[in-house]
Short mmCIF file of C-alpha atoms in Angstrom, two decimals:
data_model
loop_
_atom_site.label_atom_id
_atom_site.label_comp_id
_atom_site.label_asym_id
_atom_site.label_seq_id
_atom_site.Cartn_x
_atom_site.Cartn_y
_atom_site.Cartn_z
CA UNK A 30 -42.78 -10.16 36.94
CA UNK A 31 -41.68 -7.64 39.42
CA UNK A 32 -38.98 -10.04 40.83
CA UNK A 33 -37.31 -9.93 37.54
CA UNK A 34 -37.69 -6.43 37.09
CA UNK A 35 -35.83 -5.69 40.43
CA UNK A 36 -32.95 -7.88 39.31
CA UNK A 37 -32.54 -6.17 36.17
CA UNK A 38 -32.64 -2.44 37.83
CA UNK A 39 -30.14 -3.98 40.32
CA UNK A 40 -27.64 -5.34 37.96
CA UNK A 41 -27.64 -2.00 36.18
CA UNK A 42 -26.68 -0.32 39.26
CA UNK A 43 -23.92 -3.21 40.08
CA UNK A 44 -22.90 -2.83 36.68
CA UNK A 45 -22.69 0.95 36.11
CA UNK A 46 -21.22 2.02 39.48
CA UNK A 47 -17.76 2.16 39.14
CA UNK A 48 -15.80 3.50 41.68
CA UNK A 49 -17.74 2.12 44.69
CA UNK A 50 -19.26 3.79 48.04
CA UNK A 51 -21.25 7.03 46.87
CA UNK A 52 -20.39 6.87 43.29
CA UNK A 53 -23.78 4.61 43.20
CA UNK A 54 -25.95 6.88 44.66
CA UNK A 55 -27.24 8.70 41.47
CA UNK A 56 -27.64 5.32 39.92
CA UNK A 57 -29.49 4.14 42.60
CA UNK A 58 -31.69 7.18 42.85
CA UNK A 59 -32.73 6.89 39.00
CA UNK A 60 -33.74 3.22 39.46
CA UNK A 61 -35.74 3.15 42.59
CA UNK A 62 -36.88 7.07 42.77
CA UNK A 63 -37.53 7.74 39.23
CA UNK A 64 -39.10 4.18 38.63
CA UNK A 65 -41.83 5.11 41.54
CA UNK A 66 -40.50 2.16 43.95
CA UNK A 67 -39.92 4.58 46.96
CA UNK A 68 -40.29 8.30 47.72
CA UNK A 69 -37.58 10.61 47.80
CA UNK A 70 -37.80 10.73 51.38
CA UNK A 71 -37.52 7.03 51.64
CA UNK A 72 -34.19 6.80 49.50
CA UNK A 73 -32.71 9.70 52.35
CA UNK A 74 -33.65 6.96 55.12
CA UNK A 75 -32.11 4.40 53.14
CA UNK A 76 -28.66 6.44 53.01
CA UNK A 77 -29.28 7.36 56.79
CA UNK A 78 -29.47 3.46 57.44
CA UNK A 79 -26.71 2.41 55.23
CA UNK A 80 -24.53 4.56 57.09
CA UNK A 81 -25.54 3.00 60.50
CA UNK A 82 -25.13 -0.54 59.36
CA UNK A 83 -22.61 -2.71 57.87
CA UNK A 84 -22.49 -3.22 54.30
CA UNK A 85 -22.35 -1.49 50.57
CA UNK A 86 -24.69 0.83 50.45
CA UNK A 87 -25.57 -0.54 47.22
CA UNK A 88 -26.27 -4.07 48.83
CA UNK A 89 -28.31 -2.36 51.59
CA UNK A 90 -30.46 -0.16 49.31
CA UNK A 91 -30.82 -3.44 47.10
CA UNK A 92 -32.35 -5.41 50.21
CA UNK A 93 -34.21 -2.49 51.07
CA UNK A 94 -36.27 -1.47 48.09
CA UNK A 95 -36.73 -5.36 47.30
CA UNK A 96 -38.31 -5.74 50.83
CA UNK A 97 -40.47 -2.70 50.26
CA UNK A 98 -41.53 -4.04 46.92
CA UNK A 99 -41.70 -7.38 46.94
CA UNK A 100 -41.08 -8.65 50.80
CA UNK A 101 -38.26 -11.33 51.08
CA UNK A 102 -37.91 -12.75 47.83
CA UNK A 103 -37.78 -9.30 46.35
CA UNK A 104 -34.94 -8.56 48.41
CA UNK A 105 -33.13 -11.68 47.35
CA UNK A 106 -33.70 -10.66 43.83
CA UNK A 107 -32.71 -7.20 44.16
CA UNK A 108 -29.25 -8.10 45.83
CA UNK A 109 -28.35 -11.10 43.19
CA UNK A 110 -29.16 -8.47 40.71
CA UNK A 111 -26.56 -6.43 42.16
CA UNK A 112 -23.83 -8.63 42.85
CA UNK A 113 -24.12 -10.85 39.52
CA UNK A 114 -22.10 -8.07 37.32
CA UNK A 115 -19.44 -8.41 40.42
CA UNK A 116 -19.26 -11.79 40.05
CA UNK A 117 -18.52 -12.54 36.46
CA UNK A 118 -16.33 -9.53 36.17
CA UNK A 119 -14.34 -9.88 38.82
CA UNK A 120 -13.66 -13.67 38.36
CA UNK A 121 -12.81 -12.84 34.58
CA UNK A 122 -10.08 -10.60 36.21
CA UNK A 123 -9.00 -12.54 38.91
CA UNK A 124 -8.79 -15.49 36.23
CA UNK A 125 -6.80 -13.42 33.90
CA UNK A 126 -4.64 -11.82 36.52
CA UNK A 127 -3.29 -14.98 37.73
CA UNK A 128 -2.72 -16.44 34.47
CA UNK A 129 -0.66 -13.30 33.14
CA UNK A 130 1.10 -11.98 36.36
CA UNK A 131 4.25 -13.03 35.84
CA UNK A 132 4.34 -10.61 32.66
CA UNK A 133 6.16 -7.69 32.86
CA UNK A 134 3.86 -5.52 31.38
CA UNK A 135 1.07 -6.66 34.21
CA UNK A 136 3.90 -6.23 36.61
CA UNK A 137 4.44 -2.60 35.38
CA UNK A 138 0.77 -1.83 35.65
CA UNK A 139 0.40 -3.08 39.50
CA UNK A 140 3.56 -1.32 40.26
CA UNK A 141 1.67 1.98 38.92
CA UNK A 142 -1.64 0.72 41.05
CA UNK A 143 -0.04 -0.33 44.10
CA UNK A 144 0.67 3.37 45.30
CA UNK A 145 -2.40 4.37 43.74
CA UNK A 146 -4.85 2.06 45.90
CA UNK A 147 -2.59 3.43 49.14
CA UNK A 148 -3.87 6.83 47.81
CA UNK A 149 -7.22 6.13 47.01
CA UNK A 150 -7.59 4.67 50.63
CA UNK A 151 -6.03 7.50 52.22
CA UNK A 152 -8.75 9.66 50.35
CA UNK A 153 -11.56 8.09 51.66
CA UNK A 154 -10.10 7.66 55.35
CA UNK A 155 -9.28 11.57 54.94
CA UNK A 156 -13.42 11.83 54.07
CA UNK A 157 -14.60 9.73 57.06
CA UNK A 158 -11.96 11.28 59.54
CA UNK A 159 -13.26 14.71 58.87
CA UNK A 160 -16.98 13.40 58.97
CA UNK A 161 -16.37 11.91 62.46
CA UNK A 162 -14.65 15.00 63.60
CA UNK A 163 -16.20 17.93 62.37
CA UNK A 164 -19.55 16.12 60.76
CA UNK A 165 -19.13 17.66 57.66
CA UNK A 166 -17.48 16.57 54.59
CA UNK A 167 -15.34 19.11 53.12
CA UNK A 168 -12.01 20.26 54.24
CA UNK A 169 -12.75 24.06 54.18
CA UNK A 170 -15.85 24.20 56.28
CA UNK A 171 -13.64 23.14 59.33
CA UNK A 172 -12.94 25.34 62.26
CA UNK A 173 -10.85 24.46 65.31
CA UNK A 174 -13.89 25.60 67.69
CA UNK A 175 -16.50 22.99 66.08
CA UNK A 176 -14.20 19.83 66.60
CA UNK A 177 -16.03 17.52 68.06
CA UNK A 178 -13.38 16.75 70.89
CA UNK A 179 -14.95 13.52 72.12
CA UNK A 180 -14.87 11.81 68.52
CA UNK A 181 -10.98 13.21 68.38
CA UNK A 182 -10.35 11.55 71.69
CA UNK A 183 -11.91 8.25 70.54
CA UNK A 184 -9.76 8.74 67.19
CA UNK A 185 -6.50 9.07 68.62
CA UNK A 186 -6.95 6.52 71.45
CA UNK A 187 -8.38 3.89 68.59
CA UNK A 188 -5.17 4.56 66.41
CA UNK A 189 -2.68 4.38 69.36
CA UNK A 190 -3.91 1.36 70.63
CA UNK A 191 -3.60 -0.17 66.62
CA UNK A 192 -0.41 1.12 66.03
CA UNK A 193 0.93 -0.31 69.67
CA UNK A 194 -0.92 -3.26 70.15
CA UNK A 195 -1.64 -4.68 66.52
CA UNK A 196 -5.15 -5.48 68.30
CA UNK A 197 -7.85 -6.85 65.74
CA UNK A 198 -9.77 -3.66 64.39
CA UNK A 199 -13.42 -5.17 65.02
CA UNK A 200 -12.56 -4.65 68.68
CA UNK A 201 -11.45 -1.02 68.02
CA UNK A 202 -14.99 -0.14 66.21
CA UNK A 203 -16.80 -1.68 68.86
CA UNK A 204 -14.69 0.03 71.76
CA UNK A 205 -15.43 3.19 69.74
CA UNK A 206 -19.06 2.37 69.77
CA UNK A 207 -19.01 1.87 73.51
CA UNK A 208 -17.26 4.66 73.98
CA UNK A 209 -19.50 6.91 72.27
CA UNK A 210 -22.61 5.48 74.08
CA UNK A 211 -21.05 6.18 77.32
CA UNK A 212 -19.63 9.75 76.96
CA UNK A 213 -22.38 11.26 74.61
CA UNK A 214 -25.30 10.98 76.73
CA UNK A 215 -23.53 13.47 79.27
CA UNK A 216 -22.68 16.34 77.22
CA UNK A 217 -24.72 19.21 77.13
CA UNK A 218 -26.58 19.24 73.62
CA UNK B 22 -3.80 -24.80 49.81
CA UNK B 23 -5.71 -27.70 49.92
CA UNK B 24 -9.60 -27.38 49.36
CA UNK B 25 -11.58 -29.02 51.88
CA UNK B 26 -14.69 -28.33 53.23
CA UNK B 27 -13.05 -26.75 56.56
CA UNK B 28 -11.28 -24.17 54.36
CA UNK B 29 -14.54 -23.28 52.75
CA UNK B 30 -16.32 -23.06 56.01
CA UNK B 31 -13.14 -20.86 57.10
CA UNK B 32 -13.22 -18.58 54.03
CA UNK B 33 -17.41 -17.99 54.91
CA UNK B 34 -16.79 -17.47 58.63
CA UNK B 35 -13.94 -14.89 57.90
CA UNK B 36 -15.74 -12.85 55.36
CA UNK B 37 -19.04 -13.16 57.27
CA UNK B 38 -17.59 -11.82 60.41
CA UNK B 39 -15.42 -8.68 58.23
CA UNK B 40 -18.57 -7.78 56.55
CA UNK B 41 -20.29 -7.51 59.50
CA UNK B 42 -18.34 -4.78 60.46
CA UNK B 43 -17.82 -2.49 57.85
CA UNK B 44 -19.28 -0.21 58.81
CA UNK B 45 -18.75 3.47 56.72
CA UNK B 46 -18.02 2.37 53.14
CA UNK B 47 -16.18 0.03 51.09
CA UNK B 48 -12.51 0.57 52.25
CA UNK B 49 -12.98 -0.45 55.72
CA UNK B 50 -13.28 -3.93 54.66
CA UNK B 51 -9.68 -3.49 53.54
CA UNK B 52 -7.81 -3.10 56.58
CA UNK B 53 -10.19 -6.03 57.99
CA UNK B 54 -9.22 -8.25 55.38
CA UNK B 55 -5.54 -7.26 55.26
CA UNK B 56 -5.44 -8.00 59.47
CA UNK B 57 -7.23 -11.44 58.76
CA UNK B 58 -5.82 -12.69 55.94
CA UNK B 59 -2.48 -11.45 55.90
CA UNK B 60 -1.27 -10.91 59.37
CA UNK B 61 -3.68 -13.81 61.02
CA UNK B 62 -3.60 -16.23 58.63
CA UNK B 63 -0.63 -15.22 56.84
CA UNK B 64 -2.32 -17.00 53.42
CA UNK B 65 -1.77 -13.78 51.35
CA UNK B 66 1.23 -11.34 51.75
CA UNK B 67 1.24 -7.24 51.64
CA UNK B 68 1.72 -6.74 48.15
CA UNK B 69 -0.44 -9.09 46.71
CA UNK B 70 -3.24 -7.73 49.16
CA UNK B 71 -2.55 -4.38 47.14
CA UNK B 72 -3.01 -5.98 43.89
CA UNK B 73 -5.78 -7.51 44.85
CA UNK B 74 -7.52 -4.14 45.99
CA UNK B 75 -6.75 -2.78 42.47
CA UNK B 76 -8.20 -5.32 40.63
CA UNK B 77 -11.84 -4.87 42.95
CA UNK B 78 -11.27 -1.27 42.07
CA UNK B 79 -10.91 -1.87 38.46
CA UNK B 80 -14.52 -4.05 38.20
CA UNK B 81 -17.63 -2.15 38.75
CA UNK B 82 -19.58 -2.91 41.80
CA UNK B 83 -19.51 -2.50 45.43
CA UNK B 84 -15.48 -2.76 46.51
CA UNK B 85 -16.28 -4.96 49.57
CA UNK B 86 -18.13 -7.50 47.28
CA UNK B 87 -15.58 -7.48 44.33
CA UNK B 88 -12.42 -8.01 47.05
CA UNK B 89 -14.18 -10.78 48.67
CA UNK B 90 -14.78 -12.66 45.12
CA UNK B 91 -10.83 -12.03 44.46
CA UNK B 92 -10.08 -13.43 48.16
CA UNK B 93 -12.17 -15.98 47.77
CA UNK B 94 -11.01 -17.31 44.44
CA UNK B 95 -7.27 -17.51 45.15
CA UNK B 96 -8.09 -19.20 48.23
CA UNK B 97 -10.87 -21.79 46.79
CA UNK B 98 -11.20 -21.14 43.20
CA UNK B 99 -14.67 -20.05 41.70
CA UNK B 100 -16.61 -21.92 44.76
CA UNK B 101 -14.38 -20.31 47.01
CA UNK B 102 -15.46 -16.66 45.40
CA UNK B 103 -19.04 -17.64 45.90
CA UNK B 104 -18.79 -18.82 49.46
CA UNK B 105 -16.98 -15.68 50.03
CA UNK B 106 -19.08 -13.16 48.72
CA UNK B 107 -22.04 -15.05 50.18
CA UNK B 108 -20.27 -14.11 53.54
CA UNK B 109 -20.22 -10.47 52.70
CA UNK B 110 -23.53 -10.34 51.67
CA UNK B 111 -25.56 -11.95 54.05
CA UNK B 112 -24.40 -9.65 57.04
CA UNK B 113 -25.92 -6.61 55.50
CA UNK B 114 -28.84 -8.40 53.71
CA UNK B 115 -30.26 -9.74 57.05
CA UNK B 116 -29.94 -6.80 58.96
CA UNK B 117 -31.49 -4.64 56.31
CA UNK B 118 -34.08 -7.28 55.75
CA UNK B 119 -35.25 -6.99 59.44
CA UNK B 120 -34.96 -3.11 60.23
CA UNK B 121 -36.72 -2.41 56.93
CA UNK B 122 -39.65 -3.37 59.09
CA UNK B 123 -39.18 -0.58 61.81
CA UNK B 124 -36.79 1.61 60.05
CA UNK B 125 -38.09 4.86 61.06
CA UNK B 126 -37.51 4.20 64.69
CA UNK B 127 -34.10 3.01 64.43
CA UNK B 128 -33.15 6.21 62.54
CA UNK B 129 -34.51 7.97 65.03
CA UNK B 130 -32.83 6.10 68.20
CA UNK B 131 -31.15 8.51 70.15
CA UNK B 132 -28.87 5.12 71.39
CA UNK B 133 -27.90 4.17 67.86
CA UNK B 134 -26.94 7.61 67.29
CA UNK B 135 -24.42 7.76 69.92
CA UNK B 136 -23.27 4.48 69.60
CA UNK B 137 -22.58 5.45 65.36
CA UNK B 138 -20.88 8.61 66.40
CA UNK B 139 -18.01 6.85 68.42
CA UNK B 140 -17.79 4.16 65.59
CA UNK B 141 -17.52 6.54 62.89
CA UNK B 142 -14.45 8.19 64.77
CA UNK B 143 -12.97 4.01 65.32
CA UNK B 144 -13.35 3.43 61.93
CA UNK B 145 -11.20 6.41 61.06
CA UNK B 146 -8.45 5.10 63.50
CA UNK B 147 -8.41 1.59 61.60
CA UNK B 148 -8.48 3.04 58.33
CA UNK B 149 -5.82 5.61 58.91
CA UNK B 150 -3.41 2.44 60.48
CA UNK B 151 -4.00 0.94 57.36
CA UNK B 152 -3.26 3.65 55.40
CA UNK B 153 0.17 4.03 57.14
CA UNK B 154 1.00 0.48 57.03
CA UNK B 155 0.43 0.12 53.16
CA UNK B 156 2.20 3.59 52.61
CA UNK B 157 5.39 1.82 54.68
CA UNK B 158 4.96 -1.02 52.25
CA UNK B 159 5.16 0.53 49.14
CA UNK B 160 7.80 3.05 50.61
CA UNK B 161 10.03 0.05 50.95
CA UNK B 162 10.24 -0.09 46.88
CA UNK B 163 12.53 3.14 47.12
CA UNK B 164 11.00 4.38 44.06
CA UNK B 165 10.55 8.01 43.01
CA UNK B 166 7.86 7.05 40.51
CA UNK B 167 5.64 5.27 43.58
CA UNK B 168 5.79 8.63 45.63
CA UNK B 169 4.88 11.17 42.85
CA UNK B 170 1.87 8.51 42.12
CA UNK B 171 0.85 8.13 45.42
CA UNK B 172 1.13 12.29 46.21
CA UNK B 173 -0.96 12.79 42.83
CA UNK B 174 -3.46 10.44 43.28
CA UNK B 175 -4.64 11.58 46.39
CA UNK B 176 -4.44 15.07 45.34
CA UNK B 177 -6.92 14.05 42.23
CA UNK B 178 -8.74 11.70 44.17
CA UNK B 179 -9.46 13.86 47.14
CA UNK B 180 -9.61 17.64 46.24
CA UNK B 181 -10.86 17.07 42.36
CA UNK B 182 -13.03 14.16 43.30
CA UNK B 183 -11.73 12.35 39.94
CA UNK B 184 -13.71 9.38 39.17
CA UNK B 185 -12.05 6.30 40.59
CA UNK B 186 -11.48 4.70 37.14
CA UNK B 187 -9.48 7.08 35.71
CA UNK B 188 -7.57 7.35 38.38
CA UNK B 189 -6.76 3.69 38.26
CA UNK B 190 -6.38 3.65 34.41
CA UNK B 191 -4.06 6.45 34.49
CA UNK B 192 -1.83 5.05 37.25
CA UNK B 193 -1.56 1.61 35.56
CA UNK B 194 -0.64 3.60 32.19
CA UNK B 195 2.23 5.54 33.97
CA UNK B 196 3.35 1.94 35.44
CA UNK B 197 3.31 0.16 32.17
CA UNK B 198 5.29 2.89 30.45
CA UNK B 199 7.67 3.00 33.18
CA UNK B 200 8.26 -0.52 32.53
CA UNK B 201 8.66 -0.20 29.04
CA UNK B 202 11.35 2.64 29.08
CA UNK B 203 13.10 0.53 32.04
CA UNK B 204 13.33 -2.53 29.96
CA UNK B 205 14.36 -0.84 26.52
CA UNK B 206 17.14 1.13 28.59
CA UNK B 207 18.20 -2.02 30.06
CA UNK B 208 18.20 -3.93 26.64
CA UNK B 209 20.21 -1.03 25.19
CA UNK B 210 22.85 -1.22 28.00
CA UNK B 211 23.64 -4.62 27.43
CA UNK B 212 23.95 -4.17 24.05
CA UNK B 213 26.13 -1.41 24.46
CA UNK B 214 27.95 -3.36 26.71
CA UNK B 215 29.10 -6.14 24.39
#
């Protein structure tokens, strides 16, 4: 049955994609392209669309593939499969965490994890910043003459407003989108 | 916190709106959640938020989904977790379901592209702001080990592309070892003082 197949495929994607974000890509590709549900072009299209729409890429991919293969029911089955492992494992971890978080060993582990989490988010942030300012994804490929100054300006203003006025980040993102819409069309290509 | 229908509704609406704006990968939802649940509602403190992200990281699956499950659980038990997960999954689900009908036109649309380019810069600003805030919070502990972990974890994660799971496991191990050593030393000091 196609719904069960979709559920099972994306259950595996959810179960084995540690590290979030793009770590899930090769898994999704294996499940979706190798099984013949999508062509490689359609798969690349999902990536582009995922960049443009909110939400985790694994959820975007499972919804998209489900829709293509078996309509809205397929989308629901694939998405459910994708989040099921998270549900089970995270609930278990959360339960254990709140039951035992007074233990000094757990506190010790967390004292090592807190600075690490900051760095992991920082590393993702640098990746996005470089993508926004240079359109590339490596630190080594950038040069000062290739900077997208409009993006740099939007970034600077956004960061200043956030630090200074503590506004809701959602307004910064919306504002940045509106600025992009108002400025980019008037630049020479 | 009282587990009333109003609480669950608030959890749902919060995660739904947050999720609708998590462009650019899972980590973006962290600063948004921080703003909402730590600064605005005051339901969770800054340190617990970092613990939650660490737990979300140590499980497989999308970080945004994992983080919302654990926050929902903390605020409203298992039902709270289900409600906040639903709130997180619905926006991308609905949007992609609609877009799947005309995705080629959407992908090639010039207006969409310019908005996205601007938004990318905005997302970068939001993340950098959150990182500064969290780093300041960690720095308050004034622990040399924390600085070292922060520096080392960034180097391996960014430059060497090491899988997050290994970074998490290694840092947890370092934290545990440091605690064991400190406790042994304290014990020895106490016994020596007698």
